CSV table of C-alpha atoms in Angstrom, one decimal:
chain,number,residue,atom,x,y,z
A,401,UNK,CA,12.5,-48.6,10.1
A,402,UNK,CA,16.0,-47.5,10.6
A,403,UNK,CA,16.8,-43.7,10.2
A,404,UNK,CA,19.7,-42.5,8.0
A,405,UNK,CA,22.8,-41.6,9.9
A,406,UNK,CA,25.8,-40.5,7.9
A,407,UNK,CA,28.0,-40.2,11.0
A,408,UNK,CA,28.5,-44.1,10.6
A,409,UNK,CA,30.7,-43.3,7.6
A,410,UNK,CA,33.2,-41.2,9.5
A,411,UNK,CA,35.3,-44.2,11.0
A,412,UNK,CA,35.4,-45.8,7.6
A,413,UNK,CA,36.4,-42.7,5.7
A,414,UNK,CA,40.0,-43.8,5.3
A,415,UNK,CA,38.8,-47.2,3.9
A,416,UNK,CA,36.7,-45.4,1.3
A,417,UNK,CA,39.3,-43.0,0.4
A,418,UNK,CA,41.7,-46.0,-0.1
A,419,UNK,CA,39.0,-47.6,-2.2
A,420,UNK,CA,38.7,-44.4,-4.4
A,421,UNK,CA,42.5,-44.4,-4.7
A,422,UNK,CA,42.4,-47.9,-6.1
A,423,UNK,CA,39.5,-47.1,-8.4
A,424,UNK,CA,41.7,-44.2,-9.7
A,425,UNK,CA,44.7,-46.5,-10.1
A,426,UNK,CA,42.5,-49.0,-12.1
A,427,UNK,CA,41.0,-46.4,-14.3
A,428,UNK,CA,44.3,-44.7,-15.1
A,429,UNK,CA,46.2,-48.0,-15.7
A,430,UNK,CA,43.5,-49.7,-17.6
A,431,UNK,CA,42.8,-46.4,-19.5
A,432,UNK,CA,46.4,-46.1,-20.6
A,433,UNK,CA,46.3,-49.8,-21.6
A,434,UNK,CA,43.0,-49.5,-23.4
A,435,UNK,CA,44.3,-46.5,-25.4
A,436,UNK,CA,47.5,-48.1,-26.4
A,437,UNK,CA,46.0,-51.3,-27.3
A,438,UNK,CA,43.1,-49.5,-29.0
A,439,UNK,CA,45.6,-47.8,-31.4
A,440,UNK,CA,47.5,-51.2,-31.8
A,441,UNK,CA,44.4,-53.1,-32.6
A,442,UNK,CA,43.1,-50.5,-35.0
A,443,UNK,CA,46.3,-50.4,-36.9
A,444,UNK,CA,46.6,-54.2,-37.0
A,445,UNK,CA,43.1,-54.6,-38.3
A,446,UNK,CA,43.6,-52.0,-40.9
A,447,UNK,CA,47.2,-52.7,-42.2
A,448,UNK,CA,48.6,-55.9,-40.8
A,449,UNK,CA,48.7,-59.0,-43.0
A,450,UNK,CA,45.8,-61.4,-42.5
A,451,UNK,CA,47.7,-63.9,-40.4
A,452,UNK,CA,47.8,-61.1,-37.7
A,453,UNK,CA,44.7,-59.2,-38.5
A,454,UNK,CA,42.4,-62.1,-38.3
A,455,UNK,CA,43.3,-63.3,-34.8
A,456,UNK,CA,43.1,-59.7,-33.6
A,457,UNK,CA,39.7,-59.2,-35.2
A,458,UNK,CA,38.5,-62.5,-33.6
A,459,UNK,CA,39.8,-61.2,-30.1
A,460,UNK,CA,38.0,-58.0,-30.8
A,461,UNK,CA,34.8,-59.8,-31.5
A,462,UNK,CA,35.1,-62.0,-28.4
A,463,UNK,CA,35.8,-59.1,-26.1
A,464,UNK,CA,32.9,-57.1,-27.6
A,465,UNK,CA,30.5,-60.0,-27.6
A,466,UNK,CA,30.8,-61.3,-24.2
A,467,UNK,CA,30.2,-59.7,-20.8
A,468,UNK,CA,33.1,-58.0,-18.9
A,469,UNK,CA,32.3,-60.0,-15.8
A,470,UNK,CA,32.9,-63.2,-17.6
A,471,UNK,CA,36.1,-61.9,-19.2
A,472,UNK,CA,37.4,-61.2,-15.6
A,473,UNK,CA,36.5,-64.5,-14.3
A,474,UNK,CA,38.3,-66.2,-17.3
A,475,UNK,CA,41.4,-64.1,-16.8
A,476,UNK,CA,41.5,-64.4,-13.1
A,477,UNK,CA,40.0,-67.8,-12.3
A,478,UNK,CA,40.3,-69.5,-15.8
A,479,UNK,CA,43.9,-68.9,-16.7
A,480,UNK,CA,45.2,-70.4,-13.4
A,481,UNK,CA,44.0,-73.8,-14.7
A,482,UNK,CA,46.5,-73.5,-17.6
A,483,UNK,CA,49.2,-72.4,-15.4
A,484,UNK,CA,48.9,-68.6,-15.8
A,485,UNK,CA,48.3,-67.1,-12.3
A,486,UNK,CA,47.8,-63.4,-12.5
A,487,UNK,CA,47.4,-61.4,-9.3
A,488,UNK,CA,43.9,-59.9,-8.9
A,489,UNK,CA,45.0,-56.3,-9.5
A,490,UNK,CA,46.8,-57.1,-12.7
A,491,UNK,CA,44.0,-59.3,-13.9
A,492,UNK,CA,41.5,-56.5,-13.2
A,493,UNK,CA,43.6,-53.9,-15.2
A,494,UNK,CA,44.2,-56.4,-18.1
A,495,UNK,CA,40.5,-57.3,-18.2
A,496,UNK,CA,39.3,-53.7,-18.1
A,497,UNK,CA,42.1,-52.5,-20.4
A,498,UNK,CA,41.5,-55.0,-23.1
A,499,UNK,CA,37.7,-54.8,-22.9
A,500,UNK,CA,37.8,-51.0,-23.5
A,501,UNK,CA,40.7,-51.3,-25.9
A,502,UNK,CA,38.4,-53.1,-28.2
A,503,UNK,CA,35.9,-50.2,-28.0
A,504,UNK,CA,38.7,-47.7,-28.5
A,505,UNK,CA,39.9,-49.7,-31.5
A,506,UNK,CA,36.7,-49.4,-33.2
A,507,UNK,CA,36.5,-45.7,-32.9
A,508,UNK,CA,40.2,-45.1,-33.7
A,509,UNK,CA,39.8,-47.3,-36.8
A,510,UNK,CA,37.1,-45.2,-38.1
A,511,UNK,CA,39.1,-42.2,-37.2
A,512,UNK,CA,42.1,-43.4,-39.2
A,513,UNK,CA,40.0,-44.1,-42.2
A,514,UNK,CA,38.4,-40.7,-42.0
A,515,UNK,CA,41.7,-38.8,-42.3
A,516,UNK,CA,41.9,-37.3,-45.7
A,517,UNK,CA,44.1,-39.3,-48.2
A,518,UNK,CA,45.8,-36.0,-49.0
A,519,UNK,CA,47.4,-36.1,-45.7
A,520,UNK,CA,49.1,-39.5,-46.5
A,521,UNK,CA,50.1,-38.1,-49.9
A,522,UNK,CA,51.7,-35.1,-48.3
A,523,UNK,CA,53.7,-37.1,-46.0
A,524,UNK,CA,54.7,-39.7,-48.5
A,525,UNK,CA,55.7,-37.0,-51.0
A,526,UNK,CA,58.2,-35.6,-48.5
A,527,UNK,CA,59.7,-39.1,-48.1
A,528,UNK,CA,57.9,-40.5,-45.0
A,529,UNK,CA,57.5,-44.3,-45.2
A,530,UNK,CA,54.1,-46.0,-44.4
A,531,UNK,CA,54.8,-46.5,-40.7
A,532,UNK,CA,56.1,-43.0,-40.2
A,533,UNK,CA,53.3,-41.5,-42.1
A,534,UNK,CA,50.9,-43.4,-39.8
A,535,UNK,CA,52.8,-42.5,-36.6
A,536,UNK,CA,53.5,-38.8,-37.3
A,537,UNK,CA,50.5,-37.7,-39.5
A,538,UNK,CA,47.5,-40.0,-39.7
A,539,UNK,CA,47.3,-41.5,-36.0
A,540,UNK,CA,47.7,-38.2,-34.3
A,541,UNK,CA,44.9,-36.6,-36.4
A,542,UNK,CA,42.7,-39.8,-35.9
A,543,UNK,CA,43.2,-39.5,-32.1
A,544,UNK,CA,42.3,-35.8,-32.1
A,545,UNK,CA,39.2,-36.3,-34.2
A,546,UNK,CA,38.0,-39.2,-32.0
A,547,UNK,CA,38.9,-37.6,-28.7
A,548,UNK,CA,35.3,-37.3,-27.6
A,549,UNK,CA,34.2,-40.9,-28.0
A,550,UNK,CA,37.6,-42.1,-26.6
A,551,UNK,CA,36.8,-39.8,-23.5
A,552,UNK,CA,33.3,-41.3,-23.2
A,553,UNK,CA,34.9,-44.8,-23.1
A,554,UNK,CA,37.2,-43.8,-20.4
A,555,UNK,CA,34.4,-42.3,-18.3
A,556,UNK,CA,32.5,-45.6,-18.9
A,557,UNK,CA,35.7,-47.4,-17.8
A,558,UNK,CA,35.8,-45.5,-14.5
A,559,UNK,CA,32.3,-46.6,-13.6
A,560,UNK,CA,32.7,-50.2,-14.9
A,561,UNK,CA,35.9,-50.6,-12.8
A,562,UNK,CA,33.6,-51.2,-9.9
A,563,UNK,CA,32.9,-54.7,-11.4
A,564,UNK,CA,36.4,-55.9,-10.5
A,565,UNK,CA,35.3,-55.9,-6.7
A,566,UNK,CA,34.1,-59.5,-7.6
A,567,UNK,CA,37.6,-60.8,-7.9
A,568,UNK,CA,38.6,-59.2,-4.6
A,569,UNK,CA,40.3,-55.9,-5.6
A,570,UNK,CA,39.8,-53.4,-2.8
A,571,UNK,CA,38.4,-50.5,-5.0
A,572,UNK,CA,35.7,-48.2,-4.0
A,573,UNK,CA,32.7,-50.5,-4.1
A,574,UNK,CA,34.7,-53.3,-2.5
A,575,UNK,CA,35.6,-50.9,0.3
A,576,UNK,CA,31.9,-49.9,0.7
A,577,UNK,CA,30.8,-53.4,0.9
A,578,UNK,CA,33.4,-54.1,3.5
A,579,UNK,CA,32.2,-51.3,5.6
A,580,UNK,CA,28.6,-52.4,5.1
A,581,UNK,CA,29.4,-55.9,6.3
A,582,UNK,CA,30.6,-54.4,9.6
A,583,UNK,CA,27.9,-51.8,10.1
A,584,UNK,CA,24.9,-53.0,8.2
A,585,UNK,CA,24.3,-49.6,6.8
A,586,UNK,CA,24.1,-50.2,3.0
A,587,UNK,CA,22.3,-46.9,2.1
A,588,UNK,CA,24.9,-44.5,3.8
A,589,UNK,CA,27.9,-46.2,2.4
A,590,UNK,CA,26.5,-46.8,-1.2
A,591,UNK,CA,25.5,-43.2,-1.3
A,592,UNK,CA,28.9,-42.1,-0.1
A,593,UNK,CA,30.6,-44.3,-2.7
A,594,UNK,CA,28.3,-42.9,-5.4
A,595,UNK,CA,29.3,-39.3,-4.4
A,596,UNK,CA,33.0,-40.3,-4.6
A,597,UNK,CA,32.5,-41.8,-8.1
A,598,UNK,CA,30.8,-38.6,-9.0
A,599,UNK,CA,33.6,-36.6,-7.8
A,600,UNK,CA,36.3,-38.8,-9.6
A,601,UNK,CA,34.2,-38.4,-12.8
A,602,UNK,CA,34.2,-34.7,-12.5
A,603,UNK,CA,38.0,-34.6,-12.2
A,604,UNK,CA,38.2,-37.0,-15.3
A,605,UNK,CA,35.9,-34.9,-17.2
A,606,UNK,CA,37.8,-31.8,-16.5
A,607,UNK,CA,40.9,-33.4,-17.7
A,608,UNK,CA,39.3,-34.6,-20.9
A,609,UNK,CA,37.8,-31.2,-21.5
A,610,UNK,CA,41.4,-29.6,-21.1
A,611,UNK,CA,42.6,-32.0,-23.7
A,612,UNK,CA,39.9,-31.3,-26.1
A,613,UNK,CA,40.4,-27.7,-25.7
A,614,UNK,CA,43.9,-28.1,-26.4
A,615,UNK,CA,43.2,-29.9,-29.6
A,616,UNK,CA,40.6,-27.3,-30.7
A,617,UNK,CA,43.5,-24.8,-31.1
A,618,UNK,CA,44.5,-26.6,-34.3
A,619,UNK,CA,41.1,-26.5,-35.8
B,448,UNK,CA,73.1,-28.0,-71.5
B,449,UNK,CA,72.0,-30.7,-73.7
B,450,UNK,CA,75.0,-32.8,-73.0
B,451,UNK,CA,74.1,-32.9,-69.4
B,452,UNK,CA,71.9,-35.8,-68.2
B,453,UNK,CA,68.4,-34.6,-67.6
B,454,UNK,CA,67.2,-33.9,-64.1
B,455,UNK,CA,63.8,-35.5,-64.8
B,456,UNK,CA,63.2,-37.9,-67.6
B,457,UNK,CA,60.1,-39.9,-68.3
B,458,UNK,CA,60.1,-42.7,-71.0
B,459,UNK,CA,57.1,-44.3,-72.5
B,460,UNK,CA,54.9,-43.7,-69.7
B,461,UNK,CA,51.6,-45.6,-69.7
B,462,UNK,CA,48.9,-45.7,-67.1
B,463,UNK,CA,45.4,-46.7,-67.1
B,464,UNK,CA,42.7,-46.6,-64.4
B,465,UNK,CA,40.6,-49.7,-65.1
B,466,UNK,CA,39.5,-49.5,-68.9
B,467,UNK,CA,40.6,-45.9,-69.2
B,468,UNK,CA,43.9,-45.3,-70.6
B,469,UNK,CA,45.1,-42.0,-69.0
B,470,UNK,CA,48.7,-41.9,-70.2
B,471,UNK,CA,49.4,-43.4,-73.6
B,472,UNK,CA,53.2,-43.5,-73.8
B,473,UNK,CA,54.6,-40.2,-72.7
B,474,UNK,CA,58.2,-39.1,-73.0
B,475,UNK,CA,59.5,-36.0,-71.2
B,476,UNK,CA,62.9,-34.7,-70.4
B,477,UNK,CA,63.6,-31.7,-68.1
B,478,UNK,CA,67.1,-30.3,-67.8
B,479,UNK,CA,68.6,-29.0,-64.7
B,480,UNK,CA,67.1,-25.5,-63.8
B,481,UNK,CA,64.5,-25.9,-66.7
B,482,UNK,CA,60.9,-24.9,-65.9
B,483,UNK,CA,58.3,-26.9,-67.8
B,484,UNK,CA,54.6,-26.1,-67.7
B,485,UNK,CA,52.2,-28.8,-68.5
B,486,UNK,CA,48.7,-27.6,-69.8
B,487,UNK,CA,45.8,-29.4,-71.1
B,488,UNK,CA,42.0,-30.0,-70.5
B,489,UNK,CA,40.7,-31.9,-67.6
B,490,UNK,CA,41.3,-35.6,-67.9
B,491,UNK,CA,44.2,-35.1,-70.3
B,492,UNK,CA,46.5,-36.9,-68.0
B,493,UNK,CA,48.7,-34.1,-66.9
B,494,UNK,CA,48.2,-34.5,-63.2
B,495,UNK,CA,48.6,-38.2,-63.5
B,496,UNK,CA,52.0,-37.7,-65.3
B,497,UNK,CA,53.2,-35.3,-62.5
B,498,UNK,CA,52.1,-37.7,-59.8
B,499,UNK,CA,53.8,-40.6,-61.6
B,500,UNK,CA,57.1,-38.8,-61.5
B,501,UNK,CA,56.8,-38.8,-57.6
B,502,UNK,CA,55.4,-42.4,-57.7
B,503,UNK,CA,52.1,-41.3,-56.1
B,504,UNK,CA,50.8,-43.0,-59.2
B,505,UNK,CA,52.4,-46.3,-60.2
B,506,UNK,CA,53.0,-46.5,-64.1
B,507,UNK,CA,51.8,-49.7,-65.9
B,508,UNK,CA,54.7,-49.3,-68.3
B,509,UNK,CA,57.6,-46.9,-68.8
B,510,UNK,CA,60.4,-45.4,-66.8
B,511,UNK,CA,60.9,-42.3,-64.6
B,512,UNK,CA,64.4,-41.1,-63.8
B,513,UNK,CA,65.5,-38.5,-61.4
B,514,UNK,CA,69.1,-37.1,-61.9
B,515,UNK,CA,70.3,-40.4,-63.2
B,516,UNK,CA,68.3,-42.6,-60.7
B,517,UNK,CA,65.4,-44.5,-61.8
B,518,UNK,CA,62.4,-43.6,-59.6
B,519,UNK,CA,60.2,-46.7,-60.5
B,520,UNK,CA,62.9,-49.3,-60.1
B,521,UNK,CA,61.7,-52.9,-60.3
B,522,UNK,CA,62.2,-53.6,-56.6
B,523,UNK,CA,59.6,-55.2,-54.2
B,524,UNK,CA,58.4,-54.8,-50.7
B,525,UNK,CA,60.7,-53.1,-48.2
B,526,UNK,CA,63.5,-52.7,-50.6
B,527,UNK,CA,61.3,-50.6,-52.9
B,528,UNK,CA,59.8,-48.7,-49.9
B,529,UNK,CA,63.3,-47.6,-48.8
B,530,UNK,CA,64.3,-46.7,-52.2
B,531,UNK,CA,61.2,-44.6,-52.9
B,532,UNK,CA,61.3,-42.8,-49.6
B,533,UNK,CA,64.9,-41.8,-50.4
B,534,UNK,CA,63.9,-40.6,-53.9
B,535,UNK,CA,61.0,-38.7,-52.8
B,536,UNK,CA,63.2,-36.8,-50.3
B,537,UNK,CA,64.8,-35.2,-53.4
B,538,UNK,CA,61.5,-34.1,-54.9
B,539,UNK,CA,59.2,-31.5,-53.6
B,540,UNK,CA,55.5,-31.8,-54.3
B,541,UNK,CA,52.9,-29.1,-54.0
B,542,UNK,CA,49.3,-30.1,-54.1
B,543,UNK,CA,46.2,-28.4,-55.2
B,544,UNK,CA,44.7,-28.8,-51.7
B,545,UNK,CA,48.0,-27.9,-49.9
B,546,UNK,CA,47.9,-31.1,-47.7
B,547,UNK,CA,49.4,-29.3,-44.7
B,548,UNK,CA,49.3,-31.3,-41.5
B,549,UNK,CA,46.5,-29.5,-39.5
B,550,UNK,CA,47.6,-30.9,-36.1
B,551,UNK,CA,51.1,-29.2,-36.5
B,552,UNK,CA,52.0,-25.6,-36.4
B,553,UNK,CA,53.4,-23.9,-39.5
B,554,UNK,CA,57.0,-24.4,-38.3
B,555,UNK,CA,56.4,-27.9,-37.2
B,556,UNK,CA,55.0,-28.6,-40.6
B,557,UNK,CA,58.3,-27.4,-42.2
B,558,UNK,CA,60.9,-28.9,-39.7
B,559,UNK,CA,59.3,-32.3,-39.5
B,560,UNK,CA,60.8,-33.7,-42.7
B,561,UNK,CA,64.4,-32.5,-42.1
B,562,UNK,CA,64.3,-33.5,-38.4
B,563,UNK,CA,62.7,-37.0,-38.8
B,564,UNK,CA,64.0,-38.0,-42.2
B,565,UNK,CA,67.4,-36.3,-42.3
B,566,UNK,CA,68.1,-36.3,-38.6
B,567,UNK,CA,68.8,-32.6,-38.7
B,568,UNK,CA,69.2,-31.0,-35.3
B,569,UNK,CA,66.0,-29.2,-34.2
B,570,UNK,CA,67.7,-25.8,-33.9
B,571,UNK,CA,69.3,-26.1,-37.3
B,572,UNK,CA,65.9,-27.1,-38.9
B,573,UNK,CA,64.2,-24.1,-37.1
B,574,UNK,CA,66.8,-21.8,-38.7
B,575,UNK,CA,66.2,-23.4,-42.0
B,576,UNK,CA,62.4,-23.1,-41.6
B,577,UNK,CA,62.6,-19.5,-40.5
B,578,UNK,CA,64.7,-18.6,-43.6
B,579,UNK,CA,62.2,-20.4,-45.9
B,580,UNK,CA,59.2,-18.6,-44.2
B,581,UNK,CA,60.8,-15.3,-44.7
B,582,UNK,CA,61.4,-16.2,-48.3
B,583,UNK,CA,57.7,-17.0,-48.9
B,584,UNK,CA,56.7,-13.9,-46.8
B,585,UNK,CA,55.2,-15.7,-43.7
B,586,UNK,CA,57.8,-15.3,-41.0
B,587,UNK,CA,55.1,-13.9,-38.7
B,588,UNK,CA,53.1,-17.2,-38.9
B,589,UNK,CA,55.6,-19.6,-37.4
B,590,UNK,CA,53.5,-20.7,-34.6
B,591,UNK,CA,50.1,-20.5,-36.3
B,592,UNK,CA,48.1,-23.6,-37.1
B,593,UNK,CA,47.2,-24.1,-40.8
B,594,UNK,CA,43.5,-23.6,-40.0
B,595,UNK,CA,44.3,-20.0,-39.2
B,596,UNK,CA,45.8,-19.3,-42.6
B,597,UNK,CA,44.3,-18.2,-45.9
B,598,UNK,CA,44.6,-20.5,-48.9
B,599,UNK,CA,47.4,-18.5,-50.4
B,600,UNK,CA,49.3,-18.6,-47.1
B,601,UNK,CA,48.7,-22.4,-46.8
B,602,UNK,CA,50.1,-23.0,-50.2
B,603,UNK,CA,53.2,-20.8,-49.4
B,604,UNK,CA,53.8,-22.8,-46.3
B,605,UNK,CA,53.4,-26.0,-48.3
B,606,UNK,CA,56.0,-24.8,-50.7
B,607,UNK,CA,58.4,-23.9,-47.8
B,608,UNK,CA,57.7,-27.4,-46.5
B,609,UNK,CA,58.7,-28.9,-49.7
B,610,UNK,CA,61.8,-26.7,-50.1
B,611,UNK,CA,63.0,-27.7,-46.5
B,612,UNK,CA,64.0,-31.0,-47.9
B,613,UNK,CA,66.3,-29.2,-50.4
B,614,UNK,CA,64.9,-30.9,-53.3
B,615,UNK,CA,66.4,-31.3,-56.8
B,616,UNK,CA,63.1,-30.6,-58.5
B,617,UNK,CA,59.6,-29.2,-57.5
B,618,UNK,CA,56.5,-30.6,-58.8
B,619,UNK,CA,53.4,-28.3,-58.7
B,620,UNK,CA,50.1,-30.0,-59.2
B,621,UNK,CA,47.6,-27.2,-60.0
B,622,UNK,CA,49.0,-25.2,-57.0
B,623,UNK,CA,46.7,-22.3,-57.4
B,624,UNK,CA,43.6,-24.0,-58.7
B,625,UNK,CA,41.9,-24.1,-55.3
B,626,UNK,CA,42.6,-20.5,-54.4
B,627,UNK,CA,40.4,-17.5,-54.5
B,628,UNK,CA,41.6,-15.4,-57.5
B,629,UNK,CA,42.9,-12.5,-55.3
B,630,UNK,CA,45.3,-15.1,-53.6
B,631,UNK,CA,46.7,-16.5,-56.8
B,632,UNK,CA,49.4,-13.9,-57.4
B,633,UNK,CA,51.0,-14.3,-53.9
B,634,UNK,CA,51.7,-18.1,-54.7
B,635,UNK,CA,52.8,-17.2,-58.3
B,636,UNK,CA,55.2,-14.7,-56.9
B,637,UNK,CA,56.9,-17.4,-54.8
B,638,UNK,CA,57.1,-19.7,-57.8
B,639,UNK,CA,58.6,-17.0,-60.0
B,640,UNK,CA,61.2,-16.4,-57.3
B,641,UNK,CA,62.1,-20.1,-57.3
B,642,UNK,CA,62.3,-19.9,-61.1
B,643,UNK,CA,64.8,-16.9,-60.7
B,644,UNK,CA,66.8,-19.1,-58.5
B,645,UNK,CA,67.0,-21.8,-61.2
B,646,UNK,CA,65.1,-24.4,-59.4
B,647,UNK,CA,64.0,-27.2,-61.8
B,648,UNK,CA,60.2,-27.1,-61.9
B,649,UNK,CA,57.4,-29.0,-63.4
B,650,UNK,CA,54.2,-27.0,-63.3
B,651,UNK,CA,50.8,-28.4,-64.1
B,652,UNK,CA,48.6,-25.5,-64.4
B,653,UNK,CA,45.3,-23.9,-65.9
B,654,UNK,CA,46.9,-20.6,-65.9
B,655,UNK,CA,48.1,-19.9,-69.5
B,656,UNK,CA,49.3,-16.4,-68.7
B,657,UNK,CA,51.5,-17.6,-65.7
B,658,UNK,CA,52.8,-20.5,-67.8
B,659,UNK,CA,53.7,-18.1,-70.5
B,660,UNK,CA,55.6,-15.9,-68.0
B,661,UNK,CA,57.5,-18.5,-66.0
B,662,UNK,CA,58.0,-21.5,-68.2
B,663,UNK,CA,61.1,-22.3,-70.5
B,664,UNK,CA,59.0,-24.9,-72.3
B,665,UNK,CA,55.3,-25.6,-72.4
B,666,UNK,CA,53.7,-29.1,-72.9
B,667,UNK,CA,50.2,-29.4,-74.2
B,668,UNK,CA,48.6,-32.7,-73.3
B,669,UNK,CA,45.3,-34.1,-74.4
B,670,UNK,CA,43.9,-37.6,-74.2
B,671,UNK,CA,46.9,-39.1,-72.6
B,672,UNK,CA,49.6,-38.0,-75.1
B,673,UNK,CA,51.8,-34.9,-75.5
B,674,UNK,CA,50.2,-33.2,-78.5
B,675,UNK,CA,52.7,-30.5,-78.9
B,676,UNK,CA,55.5,-28.9,-77.0
B,677,UNK,CA,57.7,-25.9,-77.3
B,678,UNK,CA,58.7,-22.5,-76.0
B,679,UNK,CA,55.7,-20.7,-74.6
B,680,UNK,CA,55.7,-18.0,-77.3
B,681,UNK,CA,55.4,-20.7,-79.9
B,682,UNK,CA,52.7,-22.8,-78.2
B,683,UNK,CA,50.5,-19.8,-77.2
B,684,UNK,CA,51.0,-17.6,-80.3
B,685,UNK,CA,51.7,-20.0,-83.1
B,686,UNK,CA,50.5,-23.5,-82.2
B,687,UNK,CA,51.0,-26.0,-85.0
B,688,UNK,CA,48.4,-28.5,-84.0
B,689,UNK,CA,44.7,-28.0,-84.5
B,690,UNK,CA,43.9,-29.5,-81.0
B,691,UNK,CA,46.2,-27.0,-79.3
B,692,UNK,CA,44.5,-24.2,-81.1
B,693,UNK,CA,41.0,-25.4,-80.2
B,694,UNK,CA,42.0,-25.7,-76.5
B,695,UNK,CA,43.7,-22.4,-76.3
B,696,UNK,CA,40.8,-20.6,-78.0
B,697,UNK,CA,38.3,-22.3,-75.6
B,698,UNK,CA,40.5,-21.4,-72.7
B,699,UNK,CA,41.4,-17.9,-73.6
B,700,UNK,CA,37.8,-16.9,-74.5
B,701,UNK,CA,36.4,-18.4,-71.3
């Protein structure tokens, strides 16, 4: 039996930190994408004409009903066959972003429907059109009311982002694996990677908490 | 006065919800600066009539005119959307449940319309809003969120929000019905002040005393028709129709 020795991590510390950096980049980029497209999909499903709403609903169903891993393979390896060559990092961000956009869309859609009809009447009576009513009155309230589940989705995204290591993105798990292939010390590196994920999560949760407290002011 | 074109005119308004006829051919004309109170039992169609004027309800038949412009023009799609948004900017509507925007502060609630719809500069809108808030007695609440206000305060902010668009007419849909009794007066006081400034107002209300004090004319509606209308003294003291008498007796004894 081999004893545990965390000093083996030290020479690879930079590598792991770079991995953590890319994990953060992935989380923030895919997070922004998942939020923006979450709103877009929700609005389309609720208000767009059928010709647009049905394809989006189908897309949502596909992204919700199939594994993220498969979606990444399709975007990165599959699309090349039809001439769409997307770099690994972009493919990872798009895959993660769309996957979580679908979950956000579901939550935001429910949030939009839950905004009191009086809010729409209040805005319309002032002279706001349908779109401006959505943009300035309904969606901001829907987002505030659904901030906790959207936050949970973002935390899930941070952890799930490790899966893009399979298409060769040098994020945290990928970096750990690289170090392990040179040192044959899986336990030390996986534990260290886990600790780094945990720290990233704490930072993210603190940011989300700040936002939710900011929102609480208006309640 | 009668030679002027009316500020608000409704002709032959009909509206049904499913099999229920809520408005059965209503005509109404309100002159500039006139204050009309609409009273009647629940389900008489008075709120529906008021909401139809702002096109929050779509009439099945009939016409609504605001200052010489037809509100429910037979336009379609985007053309109607543009038209109605323009017309609504000229009508202030005050709701029973306030419908303030909870995610915005008091001043943001008020400046939003002028800034976004009229392209007013933010500083100018702020000055306008501050003036209106002083007028309704809430200058100290500019940065509060609606959730921190009492019902009466919320309704006064809602009135200020509607006034910020500098409307030609104010529509009040049971503005005090959701308020605790001790908060009713502060809202009524604001409405009386508007009346003193000759704002054209249509007031749907359950408060007979207030209607008597503020209105130039009272409409009594029942079953989707205007049963009787006239000066408040006449309607409340010497109503001609039996239905009016029955309603008032029940109301005033309750």
